mmCIF file of C-alpha atoms in Angstrom:
data_model
loop_
_atom_site.group_PDB
_atom_site.id
_atom_site.type_symbol
_atom_site.label_atom_id
_atom_site.label_comp_id
_atom_site.label_asym_id
_atom_site.label_seq_id
_atom_site.Cartn_x
_atom_site.Cartn_y
_atom_site.Cartn_z
ATOM 1 C CA MET A 1 -82.549 -84.722 50.452
ATOM 2 C CA LEU A 2 -80.973 -81.563 52.243
ATOM 3 C CA ASP A 3 -80.004 -78.353 50.716
ATOM 4 C CA LYS A 4 -76.642 -79.246 48.642
ATOM 5 C CA LYS A 5 -75.471 -75.615 49.341
ATOM 6 C CA THR A 6 -75.876 -75.975 53.111
ATOM 7 C CA ILE A 7 -74.374 -79.165 53.702
ATOM 8 C CA GLU A 8 -71.233 -78.295 51.904
ATOM 9 C CA HIS A 9 -71.426 -75.133 53.782
ATOM 10 C CA PHE A 10 -71.314 -77.458 57.014
ATOM 11 C CA CYS A 11 -68.951 -79.862 55.989
ATOM 12 C CA GLN A 12 -66.343 -76.846 55.060
ATOM 13 C CA VAL A 13 -66.817 -75.456 58.561
ATOM 14 C CA ILE A 14 -66.583 -79.018 59.976
ATOM 15 C CA ASP A 15 -63.335 -79.729 58.272
ATOM 16 C CA ASN A 16 -61.546 -76.631 58.731
ATOM 17 C CA ASN A 17 -62.062 -76.139 62.333
ATOM 18 C CA SER A 18 -61.038 -77.705 65.472
ATOM 19 C CA ARG A 19 -62.918 -76.449 68.611
ATOM 20 C CA PHE A 20 -66.785 -76.881 69.077
ATOM 21 C CA VAL A 21 -69.274 -75.946 71.646
ATOM 22 C CA LEU A 22 -72.277 -77.651 71.456
ATOM 23 C CA VAL A 23 -75.559 -75.895 72.967
ATOM 24 C CA CYS A 24 -79.323 -77.135 73.459
ATOM 25 C CA HIS A 25 -82.159 -75.674 75.564
ATOM 26 C CA THR A 26 -83.228 -75.309 79.264
ATOM 27 C CA ASN A 27 -84.184 -78.157 81.248
ATOM 28 C CA PRO A 28 -82.831 -80.576 78.264
ATOM 29 C CA ASP A 29 -84.725 -83.500 77.315
ATOM 30 C CA GLY A 30 -83.797 -86.757 75.388
ATOM 31 C CA ASP A 31 -83.672 -85.177 72.236
ATOM 32 C CA ALA A 32 -81.587 -82.162 73.019
ATOM 33 C CA LEU A 33 -78.930 -84.489 75.309
ATOM 34 C CA GLY A 34 -79.193 -87.110 72.873
ATOM 35 C CA SER A 35 -78.397 -84.646 69.719
ATOM 36 C CA THR A 36 -75.681 -82.641 71.348
ATOM 37 C CA LEU A 37 -73.738 -85.655 73.079
ATOM 38 C CA ALA A 38 -74.167 -87.543 69.634
ATOM 39 C CA LEU A 39 -72.643 -84.601 67.836
ATOM 40 C CA ARG A 40 -70.049 -84.264 70.560
ATOM 41 C CA GLN A 41 -68.712 -87.893 70.511
ATOM 42 C CA LEU A 42 -69.030 -87.827 66.460
ATOM 43 C CA LEU A 43 -66.638 -85.053 66.353
ATOM 44 C CA LEU A 44 -64.122 -86.596 69.044
ATOM 45 C CA ASN A 45 -64.068 -89.555 66.454
ATOM 46 C CA MET A 46 -62.885 -86.942 64.025
ATOM 47 C CA GLY A 47 -60.462 -86.009 66.148
ATOM 48 C CA LYS A 48 -61.769 -82.450 66.599
ATOM 49 C CA GLN A 49 -62.296 -81.043 70.457
ATOM 50 C CA ALA A 50 -65.986 -80.780 71.517
ATOM 51 C CA SER A 51 -67.739 -79.675 74.538
ATOM 52 C CA VAL A 52 -71.330 -79.374 75.542
ATOM 53 C CA ILE A 53 -72.879 -76.943 77.525
ATOM 54 C CA THR A 54 -76.486 -76.724 79.134
ATOM 55 C CA PRO A 55 -77.929 -73.694 80.159
ATOM 56 C CA ASP A 56 -78.976 -75.241 83.506
ATOM 57 C CA LEU A 57 -78.452 -78.879 85.280
ATOM 58 C CA ALA A 58 -79.156 -81.472 82.773
ATOM 59 C CA PRO A 59 -81.857 -83.838 84.492
ATOM 60 C CA SER A 60 -80.324 -86.983 86.573
ATOM 61 C CA PHE A 61 -82.833 -88.962 84.806
ATOM 62 C CA TYR A 62 -80.423 -88.879 81.735
ATOM 63 C CA SER A 63 -77.268 -89.704 83.372
ATOM 64 C CA TRP A 64 -77.255 -92.975 81.521
ATOM 65 C CA ILE A 65 -76.749 -91.254 78.495
ATOM 66 C CA LYS A 66 -72.993 -91.437 76.836
ATOM 67 C CA GLY A 67 -70.970 -88.086 77.669
ATOM 68 C CA TYR A 68 -73.743 -86.757 80.330
ATOM 69 C CA LYS A 69 -71.098 -86.506 82.958
ATOM 70 C CA THR A 70 -68.963 -84.053 80.524
ATOM 71 C CA THR A 71 -71.557 -81.647 80.220
ATOM 72 C CA LYS A 72 -71.279 -78.344 82.037
ATOM 73 C CA ALA A 73 -74.305 -76.341 83.183
ATOM 74 C CA TYR A 74 -73.937 -72.489 82.540
ATOM 75 C CA GLU A 75 -75.882 -71.377 85.628
ATOM 76 C CA ARG A 76 -73.419 -73.343 87.856
ATOM 77 C CA GLU A 77 -70.005 -72.987 85.699
ATOM 78 C CA SER A 78 -70.659 -69.802 84.226
ATOM 79 C CA GLU A 79 -66.786 -68.780 84.277
ATOM 80 C CA ALA A 80 -65.493 -72.073 82.907
ATOM 81 C CA CYS A 81 -68.075 -72.146 79.914
ATOM 82 C CA ASP A 82 -67.546 -68.471 79.243
ATOM 83 C CA LYS A 83 -63.802 -69.501 78.627
ATOM 84 C CA ILE A 84 -64.801 -72.510 76.476
ATOM 85 C CA ILE A 85 -67.016 -70.433 74.396
ATOM 86 C CA ASP A 86 -64.267 -67.845 74.113
ATOM 87 C CA GLU A 87 -61.751 -70.610 72.859
ATOM 88 C CA ALA A 88 -64.259 -72.081 70.327
ATOM 89 C CA ASP A 89 -64.180 -71.813 66.682
ATOM 90 C CA VAL A 90 -67.801 -73.012 66.333
ATOM 91 C CA VAL A 91 -70.799 -72.832 68.313
ATOM 92 C CA ILE A 92 -73.473 -75.442 67.275
ATOM 93 C CA MET A 93 -76.971 -74.754 68.856
ATOM 94 C CA MET A 94 -79.145 -77.852 68.957
ATOM 95 C CA ASP A 95 -82.745 -78.401 69.576
ATOM 96 C CA PHE A 96 -83.818 -74.782 70.152
ATOM 97 C CA ASN A 97 -84.685 -71.708 67.669
ATOM 98 C CA ALA A 98 -84.531 -68.893 70.179
ATOM 99 C CA LEU A 99 -81.881 -67.494 72.544
ATOM 100 C CA ASP A 100 -84.585 -66.641 75.289
ATOM 101 C CA ARG A 101 -84.737 -70.705 75.452
ATOM 102 C CA ILE A 102 -81.147 -70.929 77.037
ATOM 103 C CA LYS A 103 -81.490 -68.097 79.830
ATOM 104 C CA THR A 104 -78.223 -65.913 80.394
ATOM 105 C CA LEU A 105 -76.265 -68.541 78.065
ATOM 106 C CA GLY A 106 -78.192 -66.435 75.328
ATOM 107 C CA ASP A 107 -76.359 -63.276 76.377
ATOM 108 C CA LYS A 108 -73.324 -64.877 75.619
ATOM 109 C CA LEU A 109 -73.964 -66.400 72.215
ATOM 110 C CA LEU A 110 -74.896 -63.201 71.230
ATOM 111 C CA LYS A 111 -71.699 -61.727 71.534
ATOM 112 C CA PHE A 112 -70.051 -64.691 69.926
ATOM 113 C CA THR A 113 -68.713 -63.630 66.420
ATOM 114 C CA ARG A 114 -67.298 -66.788 65.068
ATOM 115 C CA THR A 115 -69.249 -69.344 63.182
ATOM 116 C CA LYS A 116 -72.830 -70.750 64.501
ATOM 117 C CA ILE A 117 -74.828 -73.372 63.165
ATOM 118 C CA LEU A 118 -78.079 -74.104 64.048
ATOM 119 C CA ILE A 119 -79.753 -77.727 63.812
ATOM 120 C CA ASP A 120 -83.288 -77.589 65.300
ATOM 121 C CA HIS A 121 -86.934 -79.071 64.411
ATOM 122 C CA HIS A 122 -89.155 -76.529 65.824
ATOM 123 C CA ILE A 123 -91.052 -73.894 64.082
ATOM 124 C CA GLU A 124 -90.323 -70.001 63.591
ATOM 125 C CA PRO A 125 -86.777 -70.125 64.361
ATOM 126 C CA LYS A 126 -85.618 -66.632 65.815
ATOM 127 C CA VAL A 127 -82.060 -66.884 65.614
ATOM 128 C CA ASP A 128 -78.911 -65.266 63.469
ATOM 129 C CA VAL A 129 -76.555 -67.976 62.415
ATOM 130 C CA ASP A 130 -74.103 -68.651 59.457
ATOM 131 C CA VAL A 131 -75.303 -72.128 58.671
ATOM 132 C CA PHE A 132 -78.914 -72.874 59.118
ATOM 133 C CA PHE A 133 -80.634 -76.148 59.339
ATOM 134 C CA SER A 134 -84.402 -75.907 60.325
ATOM 135 C CA ASP A 135 -87.182 -78.468 59.785
ATOM 136 C CA PRO A 136 -90.549 -78.602 61.630
ATOM 137 C CA THR A 137 -91.327 -81.952 59.752
ATOM 138 C CA GLU A 138 -88.575 -83.966 61.395
ATOM 139 C CA SER A 139 -89.610 -85.980 63.997
ATOM 140 C CA ALA A 140 -86.611 -85.137 66.458
ATOM 141 C CA THR A 141 -83.325 -83.136 66.219
ATOM 142 C CA CYS A 142 -81.633 -86.445 66.540
ATOM 143 C CA SER A 143 -83.365 -87.806 63.420
ATOM 144 C CA TYR A 144 -82.339 -84.444 61.563
ATOM 145 C CA LEU A 145 -79.043 -84.526 63.048
ATOM 146 C CA TYR A 146 -78.346 -88.432 61.156
ATOM 147 C CA ARG A 147 -79.205 -87.299 58.024
ATOM 148 C CA ILE A 148 -77.059 -84.184 58.098
ATOM 149 C CA ILE A 149 -74.141 -86.261 59.252
ATOM 150 C CA THR A 150 -74.745 -89.060 56.344
ATOM 151 C CA GLU A 151 -75.451 -86.636 53.535
ATOM 152 C CA ALA A 152 -72.254 -84.605 54.814
ATOM 153 C CA GLY A 153 -70.516 -88.111 54.092
ATOM 154 C CA TYR A 154 -69.490 -88.550 57.987
ATOM 155 C CA ALA A 155 -71.395 -91.727 58.593
ATOM 156 C CA GLN A 156 -68.295 -93.661 59.108
ATOM 157 C CA TYR A 157 -67.833 -91.980 62.518
ATOM 158 C CA ILE A 158 -70.950 -93.136 63.600
ATOM 159 C CA THR A 159 -69.940 -95.421 66.543
ATOM 160 C CA ILE A 160 -72.405 -97.312 68.703
ATOM 161 C CA ASP A 161 -72.133 -94.651 71.115
ATOM 162 C CA VAL A 162 -73.138 -91.918 68.618
ATOM 163 C CA ALA A 163 -76.013 -93.929 67.444
ATOM 164 C CA THR A 164 -77.184 -94.821 70.831
ATOM 165 C CA ASN A 165 -77.687 -91.191 71.710
ATOM 166 C CA LEU A 166 -79.447 -90.642 68.199
ATOM 167 C CA TYR A 167 -81.876 -93.565 68.772
ATOM 168 C CA THR A 168 -82.249 -91.905 72.481
ATOM 169 C CA GLY A 169 -83.490 -88.660 71.004
ATOM 170 C CA ILE A 170 -85.713 -90.261 68.595
ATOM 171 C CA ILE A 171 -87.384 -92.534 71.045
ATOM 172 C CA THR A 172 -87.871 -89.802 73.824
ATOM 173 C CA ASP A 173 -89.410 -87.038 71.253
ATOM 174 C CA THR A 174 -91.755 -89.334 69.774
ATOM 175 C CA GLY A 175 -92.623 -91.049 72.904
ATOM 176 C CA GLY A 176 -91.567 -94.449 71.715
ATOM 177 C CA LEU A 177 -92.645 -93.805 68.012
ATOM 178 C CA SER A 178 -96.387 -93.193 69.005
ATOM 179 C CA TYR A 179 -96.441 -89.684 67.756
ATOM 180 C CA ASN A 180 -94.865 -86.981 65.381
ATOM 181 C CA SER A 181 -93.489 -90.624 63.698
ATOM 182 C CA SER A 182 -95.485 -91.191 60.586
ATOM 183 C CA ASN A 183 -92.686 -90.386 58.058
ATOM 184 C CA PRO A 184 -91.679 -93.752 56.633
ATOM 185 C CA GLU A 185 -87.919 -92.397 56.644
ATOM 186 C CA LEU A 186 -87.743 -92.248 60.189
ATOM 187 C CA TYR A 187 -87.824 -96.070 60.119
ATOM 188 C CA TYR A 188 -84.858 -96.613 57.751
ATOM 189 C CA ILE A 189 -83.020 -94.268 60.334
ATOM 190 C CA VAL A 190 -83.994 -96.353 63.132
ATOM 191 C CA ALA A 191 -83.270 -99.595 61.360
ATOM 192 C CA ASP A 192 -79.522 -98.192 60.315
ATOM 193 C CA LEU A 193 -78.853 -97.408 64.001
ATOM 194 C CA LEU A 194 -79.888 -100.871 65.189
ATOM 195 C CA LYS A 195 -77.528 -102.292 62.621
ATOM 196 C CA ARG A 196 -75.148 -99.942 63.949
ATOM 197 C CA GLY A 197 -75.274 -101.930 67.110
ATOM 198 C CA VAL A 198 -77.752 -100.049 69.201
ATOM 199 C CA ASP A 199 -79.431 -102.383 72.106
ATOM 200 C CA LYS A 200 -82.881 -101.441 71.730
ATOM 201 C CA THR A 201 -84.317 -103.272 75.001
ATOM 202 C CA TRP A 202 -81.257 -101.306 76.971
ATOM 203 C CA VAL A 203 -82.283 -97.829 75.801
ATOM 204 C CA HIS A 204 -86.217 -98.746 76.324
ATOM 205 C CA GLU A 205 -85.522 -100.003 79.889
ATOM 206 C CA LYS A 206 -83.535 -96.478 80.725
ATOM 207 C CA ILE A 207 -86.394 -94.424 79.420
ATOM 208 C CA PHE A 208 -89.434 -96.245 80.358
ATOM 209 C CA ASN A 209 -88.768 -98.283 83.246
ATOM 210 C CA ASN A 210 -86.056 -96.447 85.114
ATOM 211 C CA LYS A 211 -88.382 -94.490 87.762
ATOM 212 C CA HIS A 212 -87.938 -94.225 91.471
ATOM 213 C CA LEU A 213 -90.590 -95.144 93.805
ATOM 214 C CA ARG A 214 -90.900 -91.587 94.686
ATOM 215 C CA GLN A 215 -91.629 -90.720 91.106
ATOM 216 C CA LEU A 216 -94.493 -93.196 90.980
ATOM 217 C CA ARG A 217 -95.983 -92.022 94.140
ATOM 218 C CA LEU A 218 -95.819 -88.254 92.853
ATOM 219 C CA LEU A 219 -97.375 -89.911 89.329
ATOM 220 C CA GLY A 220 -100.183 -91.508 91.517
ATOM 221 C CA PHE A 221 -100.867 -88.224 93.644
ATOM 222 C CA ALA A 222 -101.123 -86.138 90.387
ATOM 223 C CA LEU A 223 -103.089 -88.320 88.503
ATOM 224 C CA SER A 224 -105.723 -88.742 91.759
ATOM 225 C CA LYS A 225 -105.763 -85.345 93.254
ATOM 226 C CA ARG A 226 -104.333 -82.949 90.787
ATOM 227 C CA LEU A 227 -105.929 -83.999 87.353
ATOM 228 C CA TYR A 228 -108.894 -82.923 86.125
ATOM 229 C CA ARG A 229 -111.033 -82.365 83.276
ATOM 230 C CA ILE A 230 -112.392 -79.044 81.558
ATOM 231 C CA PRO A 231 -116.147 -79.447 81.803
ATOM 232 C CA ASN A 232 -117.916 -80.520 78.522
ATOM 233 C CA THR A 233 -114.521 -81.100 76.714
ATOM 234 C CA PRO A 234 -111.896 -83.840 75.755
ATOM 235 C CA LEU A 235 -109.422 -81.523 77.958
ATOM 236 C CA THR A 236 -107.526 -82.058 80.738
ATOM 237 C CA VAL A 237 -105.290 -80.234 83.016
ATOM 238 C CA MET A 238 -102.790 -81.556 85.681
ATOM 239 C CA ALA A 239 -101.147 -78.567 87.574
ATOM 240 C CA LEU A 240 -98.599 -79.343 90.467
ATOM 241 C CA SER A 241 -97.238 -76.473 92.760
ATOM 242 C CA ILE A 242 -93.880 -76.286 94.652
ATOM 243 C CA GLU A 243 -95.525 -77.459 97.748
ATOM 244 C CA ASP A 244 -96.477 -81.026 95.802
ATOM 245 C CA LEU A 245 -93.504 -81.372 94.360
ATOM 246 C CA GLU A 246 -91.619 -80.946 97.618
ATOM 247 C CA ARG A 247 -93.719 -83.274 99.389
ATOM 248 C CA PHE A 248 -92.628 -86.003 97.233
ATOM 249 C CA ASN A 249 -88.652 -85.135 97.542
ATOM 250 C CA TYR A 250 -88.991 -83.592 93.643
ATOM 251 C CA ASN A 251 -85.559 -83.727 91.607
ATOM 252 C CA THR A 252 -85.405 -82.284 88.039
ATOM 253 C CA GLY A 253 -86.722 -84.533 85.436
ATOM 254 C CA ASP A 254 -89.127 -86.868 87.986
ATOM 255 C CA THR A 255 -92.328 -85.903 86.179
ATOM 256 C CA GLU A 256 -90.682 -86.878 82.738
ATOM 257 C CA GLY A 257 -93.665 -88.241 80.891
ATOM 258 C CA PHE A 258 -96.300 -87.616 83.371
ATOM 259 C CA VAL A 259 -98.120 -85.456 80.701
ATOM 260 C CA ASN A 260 -98.804 -88.077 78.663
ATOM 261 C CA TYR A 261 -100.675 -90.358 80.781
ATOM 262 C CA PRO A 262 -104.476 -88.919 80.356
ATOM 263 C CA LEU A 263 -104.225 -89.003 76.714
ATOM 264 C CA GLN A 264 -104.317 -93.209 77.516
ATOM 265 C CA SER A 265 -108.228 -92.342 78.441
ATOM 266 C CA ARG A 266 -110.422 -92.479 75.115
ATOM 267 C CA ASP A 267 -112.006 -89.442 76.887
ATOM 268 C CA VAL A 268 -109.228 -87.069 76.326
ATOM 269 C CA LYS A 269 -107.944 -85.155 73.309
ATOM 270 C CA ALA A 270 -105.296 -83.045 75.089
ATOM 271 C CA ASN A 271 -103.677 -82.639 78.489
ATOM 272 C CA VAL A 272 -101.257 -80.237 79.955
ATOM 273 C CA LEU A 273 -98.780 -80.605 82.911
ATOM 274 C CA ILE A 274 -98.311 -77.174 84.714
ATOM 275 C CA LEU A 275 -95.231 -77.307 86.998
ATOM 276 C CA GLU A 276 -94.349 -74.287 89.323
ATOM 277 C CA ARG A 277 -91.061 -73.414 89.382
ATOM 278 C CA PRO A 278 -89.291 -70.945 91.928
ATOM 279 C CA ASP A 279 -89.169 -68.213 89.096
ATOM 280 C CA SER A 280 -91.649 -69.307 86.759
ATOM 281 C CA VAL A 281 -94.369 -71.981 85.573
ATOM 282 C CA LYS A 282 -93.726 -74.730 82.727
ATOM 283 C CA LEU A 283 -96.427 -75.845 80.627
ATOM 284 C CA SER A 284 -96.338 -79.230 78.663
ATOM 285 C CA ILE A 285 -99.009 -79.982 76.439
ATOM 286 C CA ARG A 286 -99.506 -83.007 74.399
ATOM 287 C CA SER A 287 -102.396 -83.913 72.372
ATOM 288 C CA LYS A 288 -103.943 -86.790 69.752
ATOM 289 C CA GLY A 289 -104.835 -86.748 66.330
ATOM 290 C CA ASP A 290 -104.632 -83.562 64.277
ATOM 291 C CA PHE A 291 -105.072 -81.110 67.390
ATOM 292 C CA PRO A 292 -102.422 -78.604 66.816
ATOM 293 C CA VAL A 293 -101.340 -78.101 70.605
ATOM 294 C CA ASN A 294 -98.031 -76.167 69.126
ATOM 295 C CA GLU A 295 -100.427 -73.617 67.460
ATOM 296 C CA PHE A 296 -101.978 -73.081 70.999
ATOM 297 C CA ALA A 297 -98.542 -72.620 72.965
ATOM 298 C CA SER A 298 -97.162 -69.817 70.182
ATOM 299 C CA LYS A 299 -100.474 -68.044 69.988
ATOM 300 C CA TYR A 300 -101.336 -67.661 73.690
ATOM 301 C CA PHE A 301 -97.945 -68.362 75.355
ATOM 302 C CA GLY A 302 -95.496 -67.537 72.992
ATOM 303 C CA GLY A 303 -93.964 -71.134 73.160
ATOM 304 C CA GLY A 304 -94.016 -73.798 70.551
ATOM 305 C CA GLY A 305 -93.005 -77.422 69.630
ATOM 306 C CA HIS A 306 -95.031 -79.765 67.570
ATOM 307 C CA LEU A 307 -98.267 -80.919 66.315
ATOM 308 C CA ASN A 308 -98.954 -83.302 69.475
ATOM 309 C CA ALA A 309 -96.134 -81.894 71.630
ATOM 310 C CA ALA A 310 -95.782 -78.234 72.951
ATOM 311 C CA GLY A 311 -94.390 -76.303 75.454
ATOM 312 C CA CYS A 312 -94.139 -72.737 76.969
ATOM 313 C CA THR A 313 -93.095 -70.708 80.062
ATOM 314 C CA PHE A 314 -95.323 -68.351 82.221
ATOM 315 C CA HIS A 315 -94.148 -65.613 84.280
ATOM 316 C CA GLY A 316 -96.682 -65.261 86.720
ATOM 317 C CA SER A 317 -98.182 -67.573 89.524
ATOM 318 C CA LEU A 318 -99.547 -71.389 89.197
ATOM 319 C CA GLN A 319 -103.182 -70.275 89.540
ATOM 320 C CA ASP A 320 -102.865 -67.425 86.990
ATOM 321 C CA ALA A 321 -101.028 -69.572 84.457
ATOM 322 C CA GLU A 322 -103.813 -72.217 84.906
ATOM 323 C CA SER A 323 -106.441 -69.930 84.744
ATOM 324 C CA LEU A 324 -105.148 -68.492 81.351
ATOM 325 C CA TYR A 325 -104.546 -71.893 80.065
ATOM 326 C CA LYS A 326 -108.175 -73.129 80.699
ATOM 327 C CA GLU A 327 -109.349 -69.964 79.463
ATOM 328 C CA ASN A 328 -107.706 -69.852 76.433
ATOM 329 C CA MET A 329 -107.424 -73.618 75.222
ATOM 330 C CA LEU A 330 -111.269 -73.883 75.918
ATOM 331 C CA LYS A 331 -111.553 -70.936 73.119
ATOM 332 C CA PHE A 332 -108.959 -72.379 70.989
ATOM 333 C CA TYR A 333 -110.587 -76.011 71.115
ATOM 334 C CA ASN A 334 -113.996 -74.650 70.370
ATOM 335 C CA GLU A 335 -112.576 -72.749 67.241
ATOM 336 C CA TRP A 336 -110.629 -75.891 65.907
ATOM 337 C CA VAL A 337 -113.977 -77.733 66.431
ATOM 338 C CA ALA A 338 -115.928 -75.326 64.191
ATOM 339 C CA LYS A 339 -113.098 -75.580 61.240
ATOM 340 C CA GLN A 340 -113.436 -79.281 61.452
ATOM 341 C CA GLY A 341 -116.923 -79.011 61.214
ATOM 342 C CA LYS A 342 -117.475 -81.332 63.913
#
């Protein structure tokens, strides 16, 4: 059960206000978009006004998610977004817990003086809000949002579109229920969403079988030419430069899921996908078993995430990011092995 007083406060805010802005993190994934767009539709079903603002352009890979076309990217439409925020009664921040995860949009939200709500499942929250929902044990923000909605008494507003978006976030953030998904309660949530009409086959086709040929060619290149193992360890690295990406006509979101492929090997315990960007380098880290990549990301790169899925941003060159990762991951892994007595 969620904290009763927090739920009551949440209900007061929802019931007594009419204009809401929902915000998710930079380069939003399925859980970020699924949760914000699910809550947007729920609020619309309640007769409220609700808008979704993303810090940057949402990947076209997720253009099939209900409500995707209504999102506004702050970096492209800052004036229009500022107006929407200025007129809002409430801002709800979802699937992130630090303002540095939303670029310049964070500066705008710092100045927002009306009600702010946080709904998130990452460790070490660093935001000041009025209504605080944070639980790192949750598999996804979408599963957390489902529990909030039902315990708040709003389950009657979960239409098939809301349910499908919630299911999408759960499936993407758990790799199809393959990690961060051992809580039996999660499967009761999934069952209820299916009862509400979610087309499971359709969602899985969109998530897992919806790639362009250029993405498959990029994946083949990444696995054959850019994947290597740190000697004498079960740790692998996959690093792609801007030049590599441009060679395959890269679009944002094209590398979705790439980081997971090396984990299919019995010889790999953890893998990192390092992507060079014009202004930074992004690291996505995945692991198997109880190897805590979220602790590594937080300790060495100021990032975060979950036991088996974490990420961070490095401001420097691709080569420096790669070298720093290998040096510190080797140290972290050896210390972890020593603690396990293995």
